[in-house]
PDB file of C-alpha atoms in Angstrom:
ATOM      1  CA  GLU X  23     104.490  53.922 140.235  1.00 76.00           C
ATOM      2  CA  GLN X  24     101.539  55.082 142.325  1.00 83.00           C
ATOM      3  CA  LEU X  25     102.884  58.666 142.210  1.00 85.00           C
ATOM      4  CA  LYS X  26     103.025  58.488 138.429  1.00 87.00           C
ATOM      5  CA  ALA X  27      99.420  57.240 138.305  1.00 86.00           C
ATOM      6  CA  HIS X  28      98.261  60.140 140.531  1.00 84.00           C
ATOM      7  CA  ARG X  29     100.204  62.622 138.427  1.00 87.00           C
ATOM      8  CA  ASP X  30      98.611  61.256 135.224  1.00 86.00           C
ATOM      9  CA  MET X  31      95.162  61.390 136.817  1.00 86.00           C
ATOM     10  CA  ILE X  32      95.694  65.014 137.920  1.00 84.00           C
ATOM     11  CA  SER X  33      96.984  65.873 134.447  1.00 86.00           C
ATOM     12  CA  LYS X  34      93.887  64.347 132.804  1.00 85.00           C
ATOM     13  CA  CYS X  35      91.602  66.201 135.228  1.00 78.00           C
ATOM     14  CA  MET X  36      93.384  69.498 134.490  1.00 78.00           C
ATOM     15  CA  ASN X  37      93.153  68.928 130.741  1.00 77.00           C
ATOM     16  CA  LYS X  38      89.471  68.066 131.084  1.00 76.00           C
ATOM     17  CA  SER X  39      88.852  71.207 133.153  1.00 72.00           C
ATOM     18  CA  ILE X  40      90.626  73.382 130.546  1.00 75.00           C
ATOM     19  CA  GLU X  41      88.447  72.127 127.683  1.00 74.00           C
ATOM     20  CA  PRO X  42      85.519  74.509 128.454  1.00 68.00           C
ATOM     21  CA  LEU X  43      87.968  77.415 128.612  1.00 68.00           C
ATOM     22  CA  ILE X  44      89.535  76.500 125.260  1.00 73.00           C
ATOM     23  CA  LYS X  45      86.102  76.204 123.646  1.00 68.00           C
ATOM     24  CA  TYR X  46      85.144  79.534 125.163  1.00 68.00           C
ATOM     25  CA  LEU X  47      88.297  81.226 123.874  1.00 70.00           C
ATOM     26  CA  GLU X  48      87.501  79.987 120.365  1.00 71.00           C
ATOM     27  CA  LEU X  49      84.465  82.240 120.452  1.00 68.00           C
ATOM     28  CA  TYR X  50      86.832  85.231 120.347  1.00 75.00           C
ATOM     29  CA  LYS X  51      88.254  84.269 116.976  1.00 78.00           C
ATOM     30  CA  GLU X  52      85.517  86.377 115.369  1.00 80.00           C
ATOM     31  CA  TYR X  53      86.995  89.469 117.029  1.00 83.00           C
ATOM     32  CA  GLU X  54      90.539  88.948 115.725  1.00 83.00           C
ATOM     33  CA  ASN X  55      89.820  90.736 112.450  1.00 87.00           C
ATOM     34  CA  ILE X  56      88.551  93.927 114.062  1.00 88.00           C
ATOM     35  CA  ILE X  57      91.373  93.976 116.603  1.00 87.00           C
ATOM     36  CA  ASN X  58      94.075  93.550 113.952  1.00 89.00           C
ATOM     37  CA  ILE X  59      92.514  95.872 111.386  1.00 92.00           C
ATOM     38  CA  ASP X  60      94.541  98.683 109.827  1.00 93.00           C
ATOM     39  CA  VAL X  61      92.155 101.600 110.378  1.00 94.00           C
ATOM     40  CA  VAL X  62      93.379 103.760 107.485  1.00 93.00           C
ATOM     41  CA  LYS X  63      93.219 100.949 104.908  1.00 94.00           C
ATOM     42  CA  TYR X  64      89.852  99.825 106.232  1.00 94.00           C
ATOM     43  CA  ILE X  65      88.382 103.314 105.831  1.00 94.00           C
ATOM     44  CA  GLU X  66      89.792 103.623 102.310  1.00 93.00           C
ATOM     45  CA  GLN X  67      88.095 100.339 101.379  1.00 94.00           C
ATOM     46  CA  LYS X  68      84.747 101.164 102.991  1.00 93.00           C
ATOM     47  CA  ILE X  69      84.377 104.809 101.927  1.00 92.00           C
ATOM     48  CA  GLN X  70      85.192 105.562  98.322  1.00 91.00           C
ATOM     49  CA  VAL X  71      86.529 109.098  97.876  1.00 89.00           C
ATOM     50  CA  GLN X  72      87.083 110.555  94.433  1.00 87.00           C
ATOM     51  CA  HIS X  73      89.588 113.380  94.221  1.00 82.00           C
ATOM     52  CA  LYS X  74      89.288 116.281  91.817  1.00 81.00           C
ATOM     53  CA  ASP X  75      91.381 116.035  88.681  1.00 78.00           C
ATOM     54  CA  GLU X  76      94.021 118.714  89.251  1.00 78.00           C
ATOM     55  CA  GLU X  77      94.357 119.385  85.521  1.00 77.00           C
ATOM     56  CA  SER X  78      90.634 119.908  85.008  1.00 74.00           C
ATOM     57  CA  THR X  79      89.409 123.417  84.314  1.00 74.00           C
ATOM     58  CA  GLU X  80      85.825 122.435  85.081  1.00 77.00           C
ATOM     59  CA  ILE X  81      84.265 123.431  88.364  1.00 76.00           C
ATOM     60  CA  GLU X  82      84.193 120.349  90.555  1.00 79.00           C
ATOM     61  CA  ILE X  83      84.587 120.036  94.283  1.00 83.00           C
ATOM     62  CA  PRO X  84      87.889 118.649  95.630  1.00 85.00           C
ATOM     63  CA  TYR X  85      86.321 115.468  97.054  1.00 85.00           C
ATOM     64  CA  THR X  86      83.310 113.478  96.021  1.00 87.00           C
ATOM     65  CA  LEU X  87      81.974 110.781  98.322  1.00 89.00           C
ATOM     66  CA  SER X  88      78.689 109.339  99.469  1.00 92.00           C
ATOM     67  CA  ALA X  89      77.413 110.823 102.715  1.00 93.00           C
ATOM     68  CA  ALA X  90      74.995 107.879 102.916  1.00 94.00           C
ATOM     69  CA  ASP X  91      77.850 105.351 102.701  1.00 94.00           C
ATOM     70  CA  THR X  92      79.813 107.237 105.349  1.00 95.00           C
ATOM     71  CA  THR X  93      76.783 107.306 107.633  1.00 96.00           C
ATOM     72  CA  ALA X  94      76.149 103.583 107.067  1.00 96.00           C
ATOM     73  CA  VAL X  95      79.727 102.643 108.007  1.00 96.00           C
ATOM     74  CA  ILE X  96      79.591 104.736 111.180  1.00 97.00           C
ATOM     75  CA  GLU X  97      76.172 103.385 112.160  1.00 97.00           C
ATOM     76  CA  ASN X  98      77.438  99.840 111.606  1.00 96.00           C
ATOM     77  CA  HIS X  99      80.293 100.447 114.050  1.00 96.00           C
ATOM     78  CA  LEU X 100      77.944 102.013 116.593  1.00 97.00           C
ATOM     79  CA  LYS X 101      75.745  98.925 116.286  1.00 97.00           C
ATOM     80  CA  GLN X 102      78.763  96.651 116.755  1.00 95.00           C
ATOM     81  CA  MET X 103      79.719  98.645 119.851  1.00 94.00           C
ATOM     82  CA  ASP X 104      76.240  98.080 121.299  1.00 95.00           C
ATOM     83  CA  GLU X 105      76.493  94.357 120.497  1.00 92.00           C
ATOM     84  CA  THR X 106      79.884  94.195 122.192  1.00 90.00           C
ATOM     85  CA  ARG X 107      78.485  95.872 125.294  1.00 90.00           C
ATOM     86  CA  GLU X 108      75.615  93.372 125.367  1.00 89.00           C
ATOM     87  CA  THR X 109      77.677  90.277 124.558  1.00 84.00           C
ATOM     88  CA  LEU X 110      80.740  90.782 126.727  1.00 79.00           C
ATOM     89  CA  PRO X 111      79.867  91.196 130.385  1.00 75.00           C
ATOM     90  CA  THR X 112      81.732  93.487 132.750  1.00 80.00           C
ATOM     91  CA  THR X 113      81.808  90.869 135.500  1.00 78.00           C
ATOM     92  CA  PRO X 114      84.211  87.895 135.395  1.00 75.00           C
ATOM     93  CA  LEU X 115      82.861  84.817 133.672  1.00 69.00           C
ATOM     94  CA  HIS X 116      83.207  81.442 135.409  1.00 69.00           C
ATOM     95  CA  CYS X 117      84.662  78.716 133.167  1.00 64.00           C
ATOM     96  CA  GLY X 118      85.194  75.580 135.192  1.00 63.00           C
ATOM     97  CA  MET X 119      88.237  76.173 137.364  1.00 65.00           C
ATOM     98  CA  PHE X 120      88.823  79.622 135.880  1.00 65.00           C
ATOM     99  CA  ASN X 121      87.342  83.076 136.136  1.00 71.00           C
ATOM    100  CA  VAL X 122      87.758  85.014 132.895  1.00 71.00           C
ATOM    101  CA  ASP X 123      87.814  88.804 133.084  1.00 75.00           C
ATOM    102  CA  LEU X 124      86.389  90.098 129.798  1.00 75.00           C
ATOM    103  CA  ASN X 125      86.843  93.798 130.506  1.00 82.00           C
ATOM    104  CA  SER X 126      90.153  94.081 128.681  1.00 84.00           C
ATOM    105  CA  ILE X 127      88.907  92.512 125.428  1.00 84.00           C
ATOM    106  CA  ARG X 128      85.664  94.440 125.746  1.00 88.00           C
ATOM    107  CA  GLU X 129      87.536  97.743 126.085  1.00 91.00           C
ATOM    108  CA  ILE X 130      89.901  96.880 123.224  1.00 91.00           C
ATOM    109  CA  LEU X 131      86.962  96.192 120.913  1.00 93.00           C
ATOM    110  CA  LEU X 132      85.061  99.298 121.957  1.00 95.00           C
ATOM    111  CA  ASP X 133      88.186 101.446 121.569  1.00 95.00           C
ATOM    112  CA  LYS X 134      88.862 100.010 118.102  1.00 95.00           C
ATOM    113  CA  HIS X 135      85.341 100.798 116.889  1.00 96.00           C
ATOM    114  CA  GLN X 136      85.541 104.256 118.438  1.00 96.00           C
ATOM    115  CA  SER X 137      88.899 104.945 116.779  1.00 96.00           C
ATOM    116  CA  ILE X 138      87.479 103.927 113.393  1.00 96.00           C
ATOM    117  CA  ILE X 139      84.528 106.286 113.857  1.00 96.00           C
ATOM    118  CA  ARG X 140      86.795 109.142 115.007  1.00 96.00           C
ATOM    119  CA  GLU X 141      89.128 108.653 112.046  1.00 96.00           C
ATOM    120  CA  ILE X 142      86.238 108.610 109.563  1.00 96.00           C
ATOM    121  CA  LEU X 143      84.797 111.805 111.009  1.00 96.00           C
ATOM    122  CA  ALA X 144      88.204 113.510 111.231  1.00 95.00           C
ATOM    123  CA  LYS X 145      88.811 112.810 107.537  1.00 94.00           C
ATOM    124  CA  HIS X 146      85.298 113.972 106.815  1.00 94.00           C
ATOM    125  CA  VAL X 147      86.047 117.316 108.479  1.00 95.00           C
ATOM    126  CA  VAL X 148      88.966 117.780 106.077  1.00 94.00           C
ATOM    127  CA  TYR X 149      86.722 117.013 103.095  1.00 93.00           C
ATOM    128  CA  CYS X 150      84.134 119.499 104.337  1.00 94.00           C
ATOM    129  CA  LYS X 151      86.596 122.297 105.005  1.00 94.00           C
ATOM    130  CA  GLU X 152      88.453 121.923 101.720  1.00 93.00           C
ATOM    131  CA  THR X 153      85.178 121.796  99.815  1.00 93.00           C
ATOM    132  CA  ALA X 154      83.932 124.949 101.558  1.00 94.00           C
ATOM    133  CA  VAL X 155      87.198 126.788 100.826  1.00 94.00           C
ATOM    134  CA  TYR X 156      87.092 125.698  97.177  1.00 92.00           C
ATOM    135  CA  LEU X 157      83.494 126.856  96.721  1.00 93.00           C
ATOM    136  CA  GLU X 158      84.240 130.161  98.428  1.00 94.00           C
ATOM    137  CA  GLU X 159      87.163 130.772  96.040  1.00 93.00           C
ATOM    138  CA  GLU X 160      84.995 129.981  93.019  1.00 91.00           C
ATOM    139  CA  TYR X 161      82.302 132.393  94.181  1.00 92.00           C
ATOM    140  CA  LYS X 162      84.957 135.058  94.797  1.00 94.00           C
ATOM    141  CA  LYS X 163      86.057 134.690  91.170  1.00 91.00           C
ATOM    142  CA  VAL X 164      82.472 135.191  90.019  1.00 90.00           C
ATOM    143  CA  LEU X 165      82.012 138.159  92.342  1.00 90.00           C
ATOM    144  CA  LYS X 166      85.207 139.735  91.048  1.00 91.00           C
ATOM    145  CA  VAL X 167      83.989 139.534  87.445  1.00 88.00           C
ATOM    146  CA  LEU X 168      80.478 140.759  88.282  1.00 87.00           C
ATOM    147  CA  SER X 169      81.735 143.568  90.525  1.00 90.00           C
ATOM    148  CA  LYS X 170      83.754 145.132  87.780  1.00 90.00           C
ATOM    149  CA  ARG X 171      81.877 148.123  86.424  1.00 91.00           C
ATOM    150  CA  PRO X 172      81.813 148.120  82.616  1.00 90.00           C
ATOM    151  CA  GLU X 173      83.250 151.309  81.185  1.00 91.00           C
ATOM    152  CA  ASN X 174      82.354 150.838  77.562  1.00 91.00           C
ATOM    153  CA  ILE X 175      79.990 148.850  75.354  1.00 90.00           C
ATOM    154  CA  GLU X 176      82.543 146.085  74.743  1.00 91.00           C
ATOM    155  CA  GLU X 177      82.985 145.449  78.482  1.00 88.00           C
ATOM    156  CA  LEU X 178      79.202 145.488  78.965  1.00 87.00           C
ATOM    157  CA  THR X 179      78.770 142.988  76.128  1.00 90.00           C
ATOM    158  CA  ALA X 180      81.524 140.813  77.597  1.00 89.00           C
ATOM    159  CA  MET X 181      79.806 140.869  81.002  1.00 89.00           C
ATOM    160  CA  GLU X 182      76.433 139.942  79.463  1.00 89.00           C
ATOM    161  CA  GLU X 183      78.096 137.044  77.611  1.00 89.00           C
ATOM    162  CA  TYR X 184      79.742 135.966  80.857  1.00 88.00           C
ATOM    163  CA  ILE X 185      76.394 136.025  82.669  1.00 87.00           C
ATOM    164  CA  ASP X 186      74.640 134.129  79.857  1.00 87.00           C
ATOM    165  CA  GLY X 187      77.412 131.540  79.714  1.00 83.00           C
ATOM    166  CA  SER X 188      77.562 131.088  83.477  1.00 85.00           C
ATOM    167  CA  LYS X 189      74.380 129.049  83.923  1.00 85.00           C
ATOM    168  CA  GLY X 190      76.264 125.739  83.755  1.00 86.00           C
ATOM    169  CA  MET X 191      78.901 127.054  86.124  1.00 88.00           C
ATOM    170  CA  PHE X 192      76.251 128.151  88.631  1.00 89.00           C
ATOM    171  CA  ASN X 193      74.572 124.745  88.389  1.00 90.00           C
ATOM    172  CA  ASN X 194      77.926 123.104  89.163  1.00 89.00           C
ATOM    173  CA  LEU X 195      78.454 125.450  92.117  1.00 92.00           C
ATOM    174  CA  LYS X 196      74.956 124.722  93.428  1.00 93.00           C
ATOM    175  CA  THR X 197      75.619 120.971  93.137  1.00 92.00           C
ATOM    176  CA  GLY X 198      78.869 121.510  95.017  1.00 92.00           C
ATOM    177  CA  ILE X 199      77.035 123.368  97.781  1.00 93.00           C
ATOM    178  CA  ASP X 200      74.426 120.609  98.012  1.00 95.00           C
ATOM    179  CA  ASP X 201      77.188 117.996  98.294  1.00 93.00           C
ATOM    180  CA  MET X 202      79.001 120.052 100.912  1.00 93.00           C
ATOM    181  CA  LEU X 203      75.815 120.397 102.956  1.00 94.00           C
ATOM    182  CA  SER X 204      75.294 116.630 102.849  1.00 94.00           C
ATOM    183  CA  TYR X 205      78.904 116.165 104.039  1.00 93.00           C
ATOM    184  CA  TYR X 206      78.318 118.575 106.914  1.00 94.00           C
ATOM    185  CA  GLY X 207      75.075 116.703 107.634  1.00 95.00           C
ATOM    186  CA  VAL X 208      77.128 113.625 108.539  1.00 95.00           C
ATOM    187  CA  LEU X 209      79.149 115.617 111.066  1.00 95.00           C
ATOM    188  CA  GLU X 210      75.980 117.125 112.479  1.00 95.00           C
ATOM    189  CA  LYS X 211      74.229 113.760 112.733  1.00 95.00           C
ATOM    190  CA  PHE X 212      77.018 112.307 114.842  1.00 95.00           C
ATOM    191  CA  LYS X 213      77.557 115.584 116.728  1.00 93.00           C
ATOM    192  CA  PHE X 214      81.228 115.685 115.776  1.00 91.00           C
ATOM    193  CA  ARG X 215      82.908 118.902 116.782  1.00 83.00           C
ATOM    194  CA  THR X 216      85.342 120.453 114.362  1.00 73.00           C
TER     195      THR X 216
END
């Protein structure tokens, strides 16, 4: 009987000493979403990429996206990484009877944010390269037409008509170059090597 009373008392003391730990662990619920996130789906939701219509004969770059949105998503993750470094200490935390080592959760969170940033920038490299290749091919087509020496009046007239009608095309190519430069600006800002 007395043994049972001591066992119950020890059990109550243990349960009481675990309460601060349980409350502390509830604080980590906010990190569950980032830990369990599907990186590819997350990036697709956060950064809207429009693909060129393959059937279109218009000049348009293969990918259209907002460099500002991409930068904002990356900066948000960098900010969250800084917050994680500030919030989760590297030394064990004392919770009643327990010492809690936060390094593993800290590293998991930092690695997750870093993997999201790397994946965004890796996809961005693909967008940049494919856009550059597309624009180069379009300019090669123009160069081919303009390099051809007209041999008669009809060919000269055709070339003049081509030049006069090309203003819209050149505006589209210039817009494409401006977009491509803004895409490369994101890579440059975050010093991402390609």
